[in-house]
Amino acid sequence: MAGPEIDALIQCLARLPGLGPRSARRAALVLLKRREALLEPLRRALEAAASAVRACPICGNLDSIGPCAICADSTRDASLICVVEDVADLWALERTHSFKGRYHVLGGLLSALDGIGPEDLAIAPLIARAKEPAVKEVILATSATVEGQTTAHYLTDRLAGLPLVISRLAHGVPVGGELDYLDDGTLSAALKARRPL
Amino acid sequence: MEWTDRGIVLSARKHGEGSAVVSILTADHGRHAGLARGGASKRLRGLFMPGNEVTARWFARLDEHLGTFECELIASRAARVMDDPARLAALASACALIEAGLPERHAYGVIHGALIGLLDALESGAPNWPEVYVRFEVTLLAELGFGLDLSACAVSGATENLAFVSPRSGRAVTAESAGPYRARLFSLPGFLIGAAAAKGADIGDGLALTGYFLNHHLFAAAGGRLPPARERLLDRLANPRGLD
């Protein structure tokens, strides 16, 4: 039906999240029809990203400069390191504009099922960073899942003995959440983590 | 084909973008997998955490198909032990052992009951939960056909003063009969023969005993090894404050 170039484009697009073969065909068709407005800018953006964007050698964030803009920003609090599973989590925390420290991207979580062990994650660089005298607190912002908390406990053990505070994100009632709709596990966590007003 | 049963979530592997292939241990249908549509989505991911108790409806056109799960949460057990690293490690280890060791679609009501009992102990924070965990592994071995015989001495037939277990036969041995072979035998913790509550190195001895037979009969025989989650539990119990 289509030439090999179009097929290759469709196959590449179909691998992206949110796109299946049908939606990839539609996207490819739109790109090809609007060559100047969409295809060429996309090509240039892809080329620029592929050649310039790298993982930050300090925290693992993605950026076109190394160290990344967050690590290079001298106004950020160097005494705080927030440990996240993935760059998407770092972006989510940055969207809140409420954290002014630095980050460390683990690159995954400990998972028996997927065979991911401590040596597969960026744990050794985290320990090395935590040993720097400027660091006073490590915030473990792993997800509230069995794997996320297993990783958090493991990191707590590895960081134990260093002269710093180890904290984690609170678990409990989300903003706008109604108690009646929450599962019992979340409610239990919220009750355990209650604090005086 | 369709059935509904209560079960414990053992694992969830992401499938496609938002779905997951979920493995659940049910009382009447054993370890059973199925596709949970949206199971890896933000809305449902919390439902399919290992250890969670669910009501599962499985349906498929043919029995041999993977089928689809529709699940409803009964008890969010995983969330209740997340704060305690040792209990969380025990939950993860138990689920990983069942996931890796049990054949699919074969009812193991006793193992299901033992897992529920273990989860109850973990959730309540009972101080004897490590004993319950070791007993769970002993039950797992027995139900899979590799049960330990701790009723009498393999050498003398005596039922008193049982202190060791033979790695060759899985049978108990008295201290007197162990003689020069003592170093080659596993220590038999007293709580496994109802002698007393666990003390000292009993839990470590019990885990070494069950770990050897689980590995020997279930995993090494199939070219594998014990799940890393169990190794992490051993590390956790051996060194509760730090890993190195």
Short mmCIF file of C-alpha atoms in Angstrom, two decimals:
data_model
loop_
_atom_site.label_atom_id
_atom_site.label_comp_id
_atom_site.label_asym_id
_atom_site.label_seq_id
_atom_site.Cartn_x
_atom_site.Cartn_y
_atom_site.Cartn_z
CA MET A 1 0.00 0.00 0.00
CA ALA A 2 2.67 2.52 1.04
CA GLY A 3 6.36 2.73 0.24
CA PRO A 4 9.01 1.31 2.57
CA GLU A 5 9.85 4.78 3.89
CA ILE A 6 6.26 5.40 4.93
CA ASP A 7 6.02 1.92 6.44
CA ALA A 8 9.19 2.56 8.44
CA LEU A 9 7.79 5.87 9.65
CA ILE A 10 4.52 4.24 10.70
CA GLN A 11 6.37 1.45 12.51
CA CYS A 12 8.53 3.96 14.40
CA LEU A 13 5.53 6.05 15.40
CA ALA A 14 3.58 2.96 16.48
CA ARG A 15 6.24 2.22 19.09
CA LEU A 16 5.55 5.47 20.89
CA PRO A 17 3.34 5.48 23.99
CA GLY A 18 -0.26 6.36 23.22
CA LEU A 19 0.01 5.32 19.57
CA GLY A 20 -1.05 2.03 18.05
CA PRO A 21 -0.72 1.01 14.38
CA ARG A 22 -3.91 2.83 13.36
CA SER A 23 -3.11 6.09 15.13
CA ALA A 24 0.49 5.84 13.87
CA ARG A 25 -0.83 5.65 10.30
CA ARG A 26 -2.95 8.74 10.91
CA ALA A 27 -0.03 10.62 12.46
CA ALA A 28 2.26 9.64 9.59
CA LEU A 29 -0.31 10.81 7.06
CA VAL A 30 -0.71 14.18 8.81
CA LEU A 31 3.06 14.61 8.98
CA LEU A 32 3.48 13.86 5.29
CA LYS A 33 0.61 16.09 4.24
CA ARG A 34 1.88 19.01 6.34
CA ARG A 35 5.54 18.63 5.52
CA GLU A 36 6.63 22.22 6.13
CA ALA A 37 4.47 22.90 9.16
CA LEU A 38 4.97 19.58 11.01
CA LEU A 39 7.37 17.12 9.41
CA GLU A 40 10.39 19.39 8.98
CA PRO A 41 10.16 20.99 12.47
CA LEU A 42 9.72 17.51 13.96
CA ARG A 43 12.74 16.21 12.06
CA ARG A 44 14.86 19.13 13.24
CA ALA A 45 13.67 18.73 16.83
CA LEU A 46 14.40 15.01 16.77
CA GLU A 47 17.87 15.55 15.35
CA ALA A 48 18.63 18.25 17.90
CA ALA A 49 17.37 16.13 20.78
CA ALA A 50 19.23 13.04 19.59
CA SER A 51 22.53 14.90 19.25
CA ALA A 52 22.31 17.18 22.29
CA VAL A 53 20.28 15.57 25.07
CA ARG A 54 22.24 13.39 27.47
CA ALA A 55 21.80 12.03 30.97
CA CYS A 56 23.32 14.36 33.56
CA PRO A 57 26.53 12.77 34.91
CA ILE A 58 25.59 13.88 38.44
CA CYS A 59 21.87 13.25 38.88
CA GLY A 60 20.75 11.32 35.79
CA ASN A 61 18.31 14.00 34.62
CA LEU A 62 17.97 14.52 30.86
CA ASP A 63 19.31 17.79 29.55
CA SER A 64 21.34 19.23 26.70
CA ILE A 65 24.02 20.51 29.05
CA GLY A 66 26.11 18.52 31.47
CA PRO A 67 25.73 18.88 34.42
CA CYS A 68 22.04 19.56 33.89
CA ALA A 69 20.42 22.94 34.54
CA ILE A 70 19.21 21.81 37.98
CA CYS A 71 22.63 20.58 39.13
CA ALA A 72 24.31 23.67 37.67
CA ASP A 73 21.89 26.08 39.34
CA SER A 74 23.78 27.58 42.27
CA THR A 75 20.58 29.02 43.77
CA ARG A 76 19.21 25.56 44.49
CA ASP A 77 19.72 24.03 47.90
CA ALA A 78 22.67 21.65 47.64
CA SER A 79 21.92 20.18 51.07
CA LEU A 80 18.75 18.44 49.81
CA ILE A 81 18.72 15.48 47.43
CA CYS A 82 15.39 14.11 46.29
CA VAL A 83 15.66 10.52 45.01
CA VAL A 84 13.21 9.63 42.23
CA GLU A 85 12.65 6.53 40.16
CA ASP A 86 12.58 8.14 36.75
CA VAL A 87 13.00 11.46 34.96
CA ALA A 88 9.19 11.65 34.65
CA ASP A 89 8.99 11.79 38.46
CA LEU A 90 11.60 14.55 38.53
CA TRP A 91 9.52 16.54 36.03
CA ALA A 92 6.40 15.94 38.13
CA LEU A 93 8.12 17.33 41.24
CA GLU A 94 9.49 20.28 39.29
CA ARG A 95 5.96 21.13 38.16
CA THR A 96 5.01 21.68 41.79
CA HIS A 97 7.59 24.51 42.14
CA SER A 98 7.79 23.54 45.81
CA PHE A 99 11.13 21.74 45.89
CA LYS A 100 14.29 23.80 45.54
CA GLY A 101 16.87 21.12 46.21
CA ARG A 102 18.57 18.73 43.80
CA TYR A 103 17.61 15.34 42.46
CA HIS A 104 18.95 11.89 41.91
CA VAL A 105 17.36 9.62 39.30
CA LEU A 106 17.64 5.93 40.19
CA GLY A 107 16.64 4.64 36.77
CA GLY A 108 14.11 2.12 38.11
CA LEU A 109 13.09 0.21 41.22
CA LEU A 110 14.20 -3.05 42.79
CA SER A 111 12.03 -5.73 41.24
CA ALA A 112 12.27 -9.44 41.85
CA LEU A 113 9.89 -10.09 38.98
CA ASP A 114 11.88 -8.16 36.42
CA GLY A 115 15.23 -9.23 37.84
CA ILE A 116 16.27 -5.66 38.70
CA GLY A 117 18.78 -5.71 41.54
CA PRO A 118 20.69 -2.93 43.34
CA GLU A 119 23.54 -3.15 40.84
CA ASP A 120 21.14 -2.22 38.02
CA LEU A 121 20.21 1.11 39.64
CA ALA A 122 22.19 4.31 40.18
CA ILE A 123 22.66 3.58 43.88
CA ALA A 124 26.46 3.79 44.14
CA PRO A 125 26.51 7.37 42.71
CA LEU A 126 23.76 8.30 45.19
CA ILE A 127 25.81 6.99 48.13
CA ALA A 128 28.82 8.93 46.85
CA ARG A 129 26.76 12.13 46.58
CA ALA A 130 25.22 11.60 50.02
CA LYS A 131 28.71 11.45 51.54
CA GLU A 132 29.46 15.00 50.42
CA PRO A 133 29.58 17.28 53.49
CA ALA A 134 27.10 19.74 51.97
CA VAL A 135 24.31 17.15 51.87
CA LYS A 136 22.08 17.25 54.97
CA GLU A 137 18.92 15.45 53.86
CA VAL A 138 17.96 12.75 51.37
CA ILE A 139 14.27 12.60 50.46
CA LEU A 140 13.16 9.22 49.12
CA ALA A 141 10.39 9.99 46.62
CA THR A 142 9.82 6.45 45.36
CA SER A 143 6.26 5.40 44.61
CA ALA A 144 3.96 3.96 47.28
CA THR A 145 4.08 0.46 45.85
CA VAL A 146 5.69 -2.73 47.14
CA GLU A 147 8.63 -2.22 44.78
CA GLY A 148 8.90 1.49 45.53
CA GLN A 149 8.93 0.98 49.28
CA THR A 150 11.28 -2.02 49.07
CA THR A 151 13.69 0.26 47.21
CA ALA A 152 13.18 3.02 49.79
CA HIS A 153 13.95 0.64 52.68
CA TYR A 154 17.01 -0.65 50.86
CA LEU A 155 18.27 2.89 50.31
CA THR A 156 17.59 3.74 53.95
CA ASP A 157 19.81 0.83 54.95
CA ARG A 158 22.55 1.85 52.57
CA LEU A 159 22.46 5.46 53.75
CA ALA A 160 22.30 4.54 57.44
CA GLY A 161 25.32 5.77 59.35
CA LEU A 162 25.82 8.88 57.25
CA PRO A 163 25.30 12.15 59.12
CA LEU A 164 22.12 13.17 57.31
CA VAL A 165 18.35 13.04 57.64
CA ILE A 166 16.57 10.43 55.52
CA SER A 167 12.94 11.25 54.84
CA ARG A 168 10.26 10.07 52.45
CA LEU A 169 7.15 11.55 50.88
CA ALA A 170 3.97 11.31 52.96
CA HIS A 171 1.35 8.71 52.03
CA GLY A 172 -2.32 9.42 52.57
CA VAL A 173 -5.38 11.37 51.54
CA PRO A 174 -4.87 13.21 48.23
CA VAL A 175 -5.92 16.84 47.90
CA GLY A 176 -9.57 16.81 46.84
CA GLY A 177 -9.95 13.18 47.91
CA GLU A 178 -13.02 11.99 49.80
CA LEU A 179 -12.50 9.45 52.56
CA ASP A 180 -15.41 7.33 51.36
CA TYR A 181 -13.69 6.69 48.03
CA LEU A 182 -10.25 5.84 49.39
CA ASP A 183 -9.05 2.26 49.76
CA ASP A 184 -8.38 0.95 53.24
CA GLY A 185 -4.61 0.82 52.70
CA THR A 186 -4.41 4.52 51.86
CA LEU A 187 -6.62 5.38 54.81
CA SER A 188 -4.48 3.25 57.14
CA ALA A 189 -1.36 5.03 55.87
CA ALA A 190 -3.05 8.40 56.35
CA LEU A 191 -4.04 7.54 59.91
CA LYS A 192 -0.54 6.34 60.73
CA ALA A 193 0.98 9.51 59.30
CA ARG A 194 -1.43 11.89 61.06
CA ARG A 195 0.07 14.94 62.71
CA PRO A 196 -1.12 17.42 65.33
CA LEU A 197 -2.68 20.69 64.18
CA MET B 1 -15.43 -19.97 30.51
CA GLU B 2 -15.92 -17.90 33.62
CA TRP B 3 -15.39 -18.11 37.35
CA THR B 4 -15.22 -15.82 40.36
CA ASP B 5 -13.00 -16.45 43.35
CA ARG B 6 -11.14 -14.66 46.12
CA GLY B 7 -7.41 -14.46 45.70
CA ILE B 8 -4.11 -12.84 46.57
CA VAL B 9 -2.26 -10.85 43.93
CA LEU B 10 1.20 -12.34 43.34
CA SER B 11 2.53 -10.20 40.53
CA ALA B 12 1.55 -7.82 37.75
CA ARG B 13 3.58 -7.45 34.58
CA LYS B 14 2.89 -4.48 32.38
CA HIS B 15 1.36 -5.49 29.07
CA GLY B 16 1.12 -2.88 26.35
CA GLU B 17 0.61 0.63 27.58
CA GLY B 18 -2.03 0.42 30.24
CA SER B 19 -2.80 -3.24 30.81
CA ALA B 20 -1.10 -5.86 32.94
CA VAL B 21 -0.81 -9.63 33.01
CA VAL B 22 -1.75 -10.34 36.59
CA SER B 23 -1.04 -13.52 38.52
CA ILE B 24 -3.39 -14.33 41.40
CA LEU B 25 -3.39 -17.21 43.89
CA THR B 26 -6.99 -18.30 44.43
CA ALA B 27 -8.32 -20.97 46.73
CA ASP B 28 -10.17 -23.03 44.12
CA HIS B 29 -8.33 -22.20 40.90
CA GLY B 30 -4.75 -22.07 42.15
CA ARG B 31 -2.23 -19.71 40.68
CA HIS B 32 -3.98 -18.22 37.71
CA ALA B 33 -2.91 -15.51 35.28
CA GLY B 34 -5.08 -13.20 33.24
CA LEU B 35 -5.05 -9.89 31.46
CA ALA B 36 -6.27 -6.98 33.56
CA ARG B 37 -7.28 -4.20 31.20
CA GLY B 38 -6.00 -0.92 32.58
CA GLY B 39 -4.12 -2.88 35.26
CA ALA B 40 -0.97 -0.81 34.77
CA SER B 41 -2.86 2.48 34.67
CA LYS B 42 -2.57 5.04 37.43
CA ARG B 43 -6.12 4.25 38.54
CA LEU B 44 -5.71 0.49 38.91
CA ARG B 45 -1.98 0.02 39.55
CA GLY B 46 -2.48 0.15 43.31
CA LEU B 47 -5.01 -2.68 43.14
CA PHE B 48 -2.51 -5.12 41.67
CA MET B 49 0.22 -4.85 44.26
CA PRO B 50 1.58 -8.17 45.56
CA GLY B 51 -0.22 -9.27 48.70
CA ASN B 52 -3.48 -7.44 48.01
CA GLU B 53 -6.59 -9.53 48.50
CA VAL B 54 -9.12 -9.26 45.68
CA THR B 55 -12.30 -10.76 44.33
CA ALA B 56 -11.33 -11.90 40.87
CA ARG B 57 -13.65 -12.65 37.98
CA TRP B 58 -11.84 -14.50 35.18
CA PHE B 59 -13.39 -15.07 31.77
CA ALA B 60 -12.20 -16.32 28.41
CA ARG B 61 -13.71 -17.90 25.31
CA LEU B 62 -11.68 -21.07 25.79
CA ASP B 63 -10.20 -22.48 28.96
CA GLU B 64 -6.67 -22.55 27.52
CA HIS B 65 -6.75 -18.83 26.72
CA LEU B 66 -4.98 -16.33 28.94
CA GLY B 67 -8.34 -14.76 29.68
CA THR B 68 -9.25 -11.50 31.31
CA PHE B 69 -9.43 -10.56 34.98
CA GLU B 70 -11.85 -8.11 36.50
CA CYS B 71 -10.90 -7.54 40.11
CA GLU B 72 -12.24 -5.72 43.10
CA LEU B 73 -10.16 -4.94 46.15
CA ILE B 74 -11.07 -6.72 49.37
CA ALA B 75 -8.09 -5.76 51.52
CA SER B 76 -5.14 -3.58 50.71
CA ARG B 77 -2.71 -5.74 52.66
CA ALA B 78 0.44 -4.51 50.93
CA ALA B 79 -0.14 -0.94 52.07
CA ARG B 80 -0.43 -2.06 55.69
CA VAL B 81 3.08 -3.50 55.88
CA MET B 82 4.90 -0.95 53.74
CA ASP B 83 6.30 0.94 56.70
CA ASP B 84 8.09 -2.11 58.09
CA PRO B 85 10.99 -3.22 55.88
CA ALA B 86 11.19 -6.74 57.31
CA ARG B 87 7.47 -7.48 57.03
CA LEU B 88 7.41 -5.96 53.54
CA ALA B 89 10.35 -8.18 52.58
CA ALA B 90 8.49 -11.24 53.94
CA LEU B 91 5.38 -10.38 51.93
CA ALA B 92 7.41 -9.87 48.75
CA SER B 93 9.33 -13.09 49.35
CA ALA B 94 6.21 -15.21 49.94
CA CYS B 95 4.53 -13.87 46.80
CA ALA B 96 7.69 -14.34 44.73
CA LEU B 97 8.14 -17.93 45.94
CA ILE B 98 4.57 -18.86 45.04
CA GLU B 99 4.79 -17.04 41.71
CA ALA B 100 8.01 -18.82 40.79
CA GLY B 101 7.37 -22.19 42.40
CA LEU B 102 3.74 -23.14 41.94
CA PRO B 103 2.43 -24.64 38.72
CA GLU B 104 -0.40 -22.68 37.13
CA ARG B 105 -4.08 -23.56 37.35
CA HIS B 106 -3.74 -26.25 40.00
CA ALA B 107 -5.67 -25.70 43.20
CA TYR B 108 -3.54 -25.52 46.33
CA GLY B 109 -6.07 -24.66 49.01
CA VAL B 110 -3.62 -25.32 51.84
CA ILE B 111 -0.99 -22.99 50.38
CA HIS B 112 -3.66 -20.35 49.83
CA GLY B 113 -4.69 -20.72 53.47
CA ALA B 114 -1.07 -20.58 54.62
CA LEU B 115 -0.49 -17.39 52.63
CA ILE B 116 -3.62 -15.81 54.14
CA GLY B 117 -2.36 -16.81 57.61
CA LEU B 118 1.04 -15.30 56.88
CA LEU B 119 -0.51 -12.07 55.58
CA ASP B 120 -2.69 -11.88 58.70
CA ALA B 121 0.41 -12.25 60.89
CA LEU B 122 2.34 -9.65 58.89
CA GLU B 123 -0.55 -7.23 58.92
CA SER B 124 -1.16 -7.54 62.64
CA GLY B 125 2.53 -7.12 63.37
CA ALA B 126 2.49 -10.20 65.59
CA PRO B 127 5.97 -10.68 67.07
CA ASN B 128 6.03 -14.31 65.94
CA TRP B 129 5.56 -13.47 62.25
CA PRO B 130 9.04 -14.84 61.34
CA GLU B 131 7.94 -18.22 62.74
CA VAL B 132 4.76 -18.04 60.68
CA TYR B 133 6.87 -17.26 57.63
CA VAL B 134 9.12 -20.29 58.14
CA ARG B 135 6.05 -22.49 58.68
CA PHE B 136 4.62 -21.09 55.44
CA GLU B 137 7.72 -22.28 53.57
CA VAL B 138 7.50 -25.69 55.25
CA THR B 139 3.86 -25.91 54.10
CA LEU B 140 4.87 -24.85 50.59
CA LEU B 141 7.41 -27.69 50.46
CA ALA B 142 4.92 -30.22 51.82
CA GLU B 143 2.13 -29.27 49.43
CA LEU B 144 4.46 -29.46 46.45
CA GLY B 145 5.47 -32.99 47.40
CA PHE B 146 8.78 -32.31 49.07
CA GLY B 147 7.63 -32.29 52.68
CA LEU B 148 10.06 -32.58 55.54
CA ASP B 149 9.49 -35.52 57.88
CA LEU B 150 10.07 -34.09 61.33
CA SER B 151 8.07 -36.70 63.24
CA ALA B 152 10.81 -39.20 64.09
CA CYS B 153 14.54 -39.78 63.79
CA ALA B 154 15.58 -41.22 60.41
CA VAL B 155 18.25 -43.34 62.11
CA SER B 156 16.79 -44.55 65.40
CA GLY B 157 13.07 -43.88 65.02
CA ALA B 158 13.12 -41.90 68.27
CA THR B 159 10.63 -39.08 68.61
CA GLU B 160 12.41 -37.20 71.39
CA ASN B 161 15.44 -34.91 71.24
CA LEU B 162 15.14 -34.26 67.51
CA ALA B 163 17.78 -31.65 66.71
CA PHE B 164 18.84 -31.94 63.07
CA VAL B 165 17.49 -32.54 59.58
CA SER B 166 19.26 -34.57 56.93
CA PRO B 167 19.79 -32.61 53.69
CA ARG B 168 19.62 -35.87 51.80
CA SER B 169 16.29 -37.22 53.03
CA GLY B 170 14.60 -34.21 54.65
CA ARG B 171 14.02 -36.32 57.75
CA ALA B 172 14.72 -35.39 61.36
CA VAL B 173 17.72 -36.79 63.24
CA THR B 174 18.29 -36.87 66.98
CA ALA B 175 21.35 -35.29 68.56
CA GLU B 176 22.58 -38.75 69.59
CA SER B 177 22.25 -40.25 66.13
CA ALA B 178 23.85 -37.28 64.38
CA GLY B 179 27.27 -38.30 65.70
CA PRO B 180 30.11 -37.32 63.38
CA TYR B 181 27.68 -36.17 60.65
CA ARG B 182 26.44 -33.28 62.77
CA ALA B 183 28.31 -30.65 60.71
CA ARG B 184 26.62 -31.82 57.52
CA LEU B 185 23.10 -31.65 58.93
CA PHE B 186 20.73 -28.71 59.25
CA SER B 187 19.78 -27.55 62.72
CA LEU B 188 16.12 -28.25 63.44
CA PRO B 189 14.57 -25.24 65.19
CA GLY B 190 12.39 -26.32 68.11
CA PHE B 191 9.37 -24.26 67.03
CA LEU B 192 8.94 -26.43 63.93
CA ILE B 193 8.23 -29.48 66.11
CA GLY B 194 6.12 -27.57 68.57
CA ALA B 195 8.78 -27.55 71.26
CA ALA B 196 8.82 -23.84 72.05
CA ALA B 197 8.65 -20.36 70.59
CA ALA B 198 11.52 -19.37 68.34
CA LYS B 199 14.58 -18.01 70.05
CA GLY B 200 18.11 -17.01 69.14
CA ALA B 201 19.14 -18.37 65.79
CA ASP B 202 15.96 -20.43 65.29
CA ILE B 203 14.55 -18.27 62.52
CA GLY B 204 17.84 -18.24 60.65
CA ASP B 205 18.11 -22.02 61.06
CA GLY B 206 14.55 -22.47 59.84
CA LEU B 207 15.12 -20.30 56.76
CA ALA B 208 18.39 -22.09 55.98
CA LEU B 209 16.54 -25.42 56.20
CA THR B 210 13.58 -24.47 54.01
CA GLY B 211 15.79 -22.43 51.66
CA TYR B 212 17.97 -25.44 50.95
CA PHE B 213 15.05 -27.72 50.11
CA LEU B 214 13.15 -25.06 48.16
CA ASN B 215 16.22 -24.37 46.11
CA HIS B 216 17.16 -28.03 45.70
CA HIS B 217 13.73 -29.34 44.75
CA LEU B 218 12.01 -26.39 43.10
CA PHE B 219 14.52 -24.00 41.64
CA ALA B 220 17.96 -25.57 41.10
CA ALA B 221 16.28 -28.64 39.62
CA ALA B 222 14.76 -26.38 36.97
CA GLY B 223 18.02 -24.51 36.38
CA GLY B 224 16.97 -21.47 38.43
CA ARG B 225 17.62 -20.10 41.87
CA LEU B 226 15.64 -18.77 44.78
CA PRO B 227 13.93 -15.45 44.01
CA PRO B 228 15.98 -12.34 44.88
CA ALA B 229 13.10 -11.21 47.12
CA ARG B 230 13.83 -14.15 49.44
CA GLU B 231 17.51 -13.29 49.52
CA ARG B 232 16.57 -9.75 50.51
CA LEU B 233 14.42 -11.14 53.33
CA LEU B 234 17.41 -13.15 54.61
CA ASP B 235 19.59 -10.02 54.48
CA ARG B 236 16.91 -8.06 56.28
CA LEU B 237 16.49 -10.59 59.08
CA ALA B 238 20.22 -11.20 59.45
CA ASN B 239 21.02 -7.51 59.61
CA PRO B 240 17.89 -5.55 60.52
CA ARG B 241 19.55 -2.14 60.74
CA GLY B 242 21.73 -2.04 57.66
CA LEU B 243 22.83 -4.03 54.68
CA ASP B 244 26.50 -3.28 54.77
#
